[in-house]
XYZ file of C-alpha atoms in Angstrom:
134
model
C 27.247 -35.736 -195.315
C 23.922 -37.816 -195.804
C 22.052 -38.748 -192.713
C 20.091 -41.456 -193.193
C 16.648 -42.241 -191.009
C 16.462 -44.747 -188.196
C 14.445 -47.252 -190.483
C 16.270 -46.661 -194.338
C 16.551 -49.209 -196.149
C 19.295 -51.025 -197.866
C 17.676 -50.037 -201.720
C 17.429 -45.795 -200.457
C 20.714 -45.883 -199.268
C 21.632 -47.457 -202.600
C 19.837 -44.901 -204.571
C 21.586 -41.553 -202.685
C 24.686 -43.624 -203.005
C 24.051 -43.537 -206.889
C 23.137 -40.449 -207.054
C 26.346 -39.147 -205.297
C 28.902 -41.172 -207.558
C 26.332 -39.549 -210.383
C 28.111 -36.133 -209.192
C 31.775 -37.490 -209.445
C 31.591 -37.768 -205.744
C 32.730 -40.801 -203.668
C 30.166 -42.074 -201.131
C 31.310 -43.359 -197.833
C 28.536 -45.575 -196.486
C 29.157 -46.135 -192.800
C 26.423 -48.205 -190.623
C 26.110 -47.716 -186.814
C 24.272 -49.416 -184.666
C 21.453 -46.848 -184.741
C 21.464 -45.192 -187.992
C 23.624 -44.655 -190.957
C 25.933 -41.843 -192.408
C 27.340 -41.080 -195.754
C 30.147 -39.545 -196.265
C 30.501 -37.567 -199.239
C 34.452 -38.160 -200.598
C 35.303 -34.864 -203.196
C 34.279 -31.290 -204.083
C 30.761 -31.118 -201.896
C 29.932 -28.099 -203.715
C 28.367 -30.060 -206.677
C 26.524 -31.132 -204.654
C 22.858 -29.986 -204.344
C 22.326 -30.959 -200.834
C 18.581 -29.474 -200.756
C 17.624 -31.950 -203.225
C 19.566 -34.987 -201.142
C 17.267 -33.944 -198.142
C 14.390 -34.925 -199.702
C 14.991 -38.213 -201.054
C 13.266 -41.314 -199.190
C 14.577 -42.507 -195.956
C 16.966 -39.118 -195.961
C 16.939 -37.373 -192.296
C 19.595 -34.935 -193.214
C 21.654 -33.383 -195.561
C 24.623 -31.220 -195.056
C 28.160 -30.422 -196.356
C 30.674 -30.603 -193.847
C 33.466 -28.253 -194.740
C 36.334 -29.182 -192.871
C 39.446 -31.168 -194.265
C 39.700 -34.661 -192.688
C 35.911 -35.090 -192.477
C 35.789 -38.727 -192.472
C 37.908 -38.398 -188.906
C 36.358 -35.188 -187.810
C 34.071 -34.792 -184.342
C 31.164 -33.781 -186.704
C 31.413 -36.958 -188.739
C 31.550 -39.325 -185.449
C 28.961 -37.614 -183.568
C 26.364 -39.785 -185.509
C 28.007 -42.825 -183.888
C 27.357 -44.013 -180.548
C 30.660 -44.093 -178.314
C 32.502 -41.951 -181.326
C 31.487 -38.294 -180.840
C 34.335 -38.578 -177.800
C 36.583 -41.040 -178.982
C 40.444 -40.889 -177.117
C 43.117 -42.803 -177.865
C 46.106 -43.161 -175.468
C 49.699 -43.008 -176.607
C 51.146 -43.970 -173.267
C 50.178 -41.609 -170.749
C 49.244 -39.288 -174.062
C 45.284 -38.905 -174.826
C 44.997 -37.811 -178.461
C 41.429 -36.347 -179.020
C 40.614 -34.690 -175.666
C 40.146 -31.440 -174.450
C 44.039 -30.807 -175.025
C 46.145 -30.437 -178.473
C 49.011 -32.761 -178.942
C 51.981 -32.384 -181.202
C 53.655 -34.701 -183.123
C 57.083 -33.896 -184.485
C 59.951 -35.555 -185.907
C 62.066 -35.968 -189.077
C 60.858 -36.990 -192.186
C 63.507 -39.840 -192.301
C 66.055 -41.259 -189.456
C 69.858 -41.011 -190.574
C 71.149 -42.001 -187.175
C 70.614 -42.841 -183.352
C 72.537 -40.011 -182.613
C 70.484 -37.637 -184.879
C 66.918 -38.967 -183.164
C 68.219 -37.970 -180.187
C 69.026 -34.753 -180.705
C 65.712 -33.622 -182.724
C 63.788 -35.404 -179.366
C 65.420 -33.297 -177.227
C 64.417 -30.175 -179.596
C 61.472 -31.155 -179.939
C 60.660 -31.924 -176.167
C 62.015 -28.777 -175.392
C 59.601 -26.808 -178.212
C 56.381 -28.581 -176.178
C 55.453 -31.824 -178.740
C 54.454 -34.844 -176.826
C 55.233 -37.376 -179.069
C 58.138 -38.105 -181.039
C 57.747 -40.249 -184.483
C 60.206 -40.429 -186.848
C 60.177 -41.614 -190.870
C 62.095 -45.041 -192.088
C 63.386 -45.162 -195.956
């Protein structure tokens, strides 16, 4: 992930996105209110992140090793309102404090079938029940 400084402008962030996609990398430019962050989409272990901290209009440089870092907590963080985003599922919060499960079959045969894997599934502890359509 690419930091960008408070005042970068539009032809630096061009240039480290450039020299990302020159690694075989996918850059994901996203622009807050405040500042800007770059995502870095593929193996971040080409990359050589020491010499990404010292381009112009660069604040920092670091590889987030986590899967799903475009959603992760240390990817939003660099957003205002985002480092503590929930969403509510009915009376559900998904990103709190608190895990929550999803479960459900990968495709719906029947009424009678849904039924029955909800009430498994209630009973194992997931709070939401979702459910594939083919």
């Amino acid at each position: 992930m690419i930091i960008m400084k408070t005042d970068a402008t539009q032809e630096q962030i061009d240039q480290v996105v450039k020299e990302i996609e020159s690694y075989g990398l996918r850059a994901d430019v996203s622009k807050g209110a405040y500042r800007t962050v770059i995502g870095l989409v593929g193996d971040e272990r080409k990359i050589p992140f020491d010499h990404f901290a010292v381009l112009p209009g660069v604040r920092e440089a670091m590889m987030v090793d986590i899967p799903y870092k475009l959603i992760s907590r240390e990817y939003s963080r660099f957003f205002e309102g985002l480092e503590h985003m929930v969403i509510k599922v009915g009376t559900i919060e998904i990103g709190g404090k608190e895990p929550v499960f999803i479960a459900g079959p990968c495709a719906v045969e029947s009424k009678a079938q849904l039924f029955e894997i909800a009430e498994g599934i209630k009973k194992a502890g997931a709070h939401i029940l979702r459910g594939g359509y083919f």
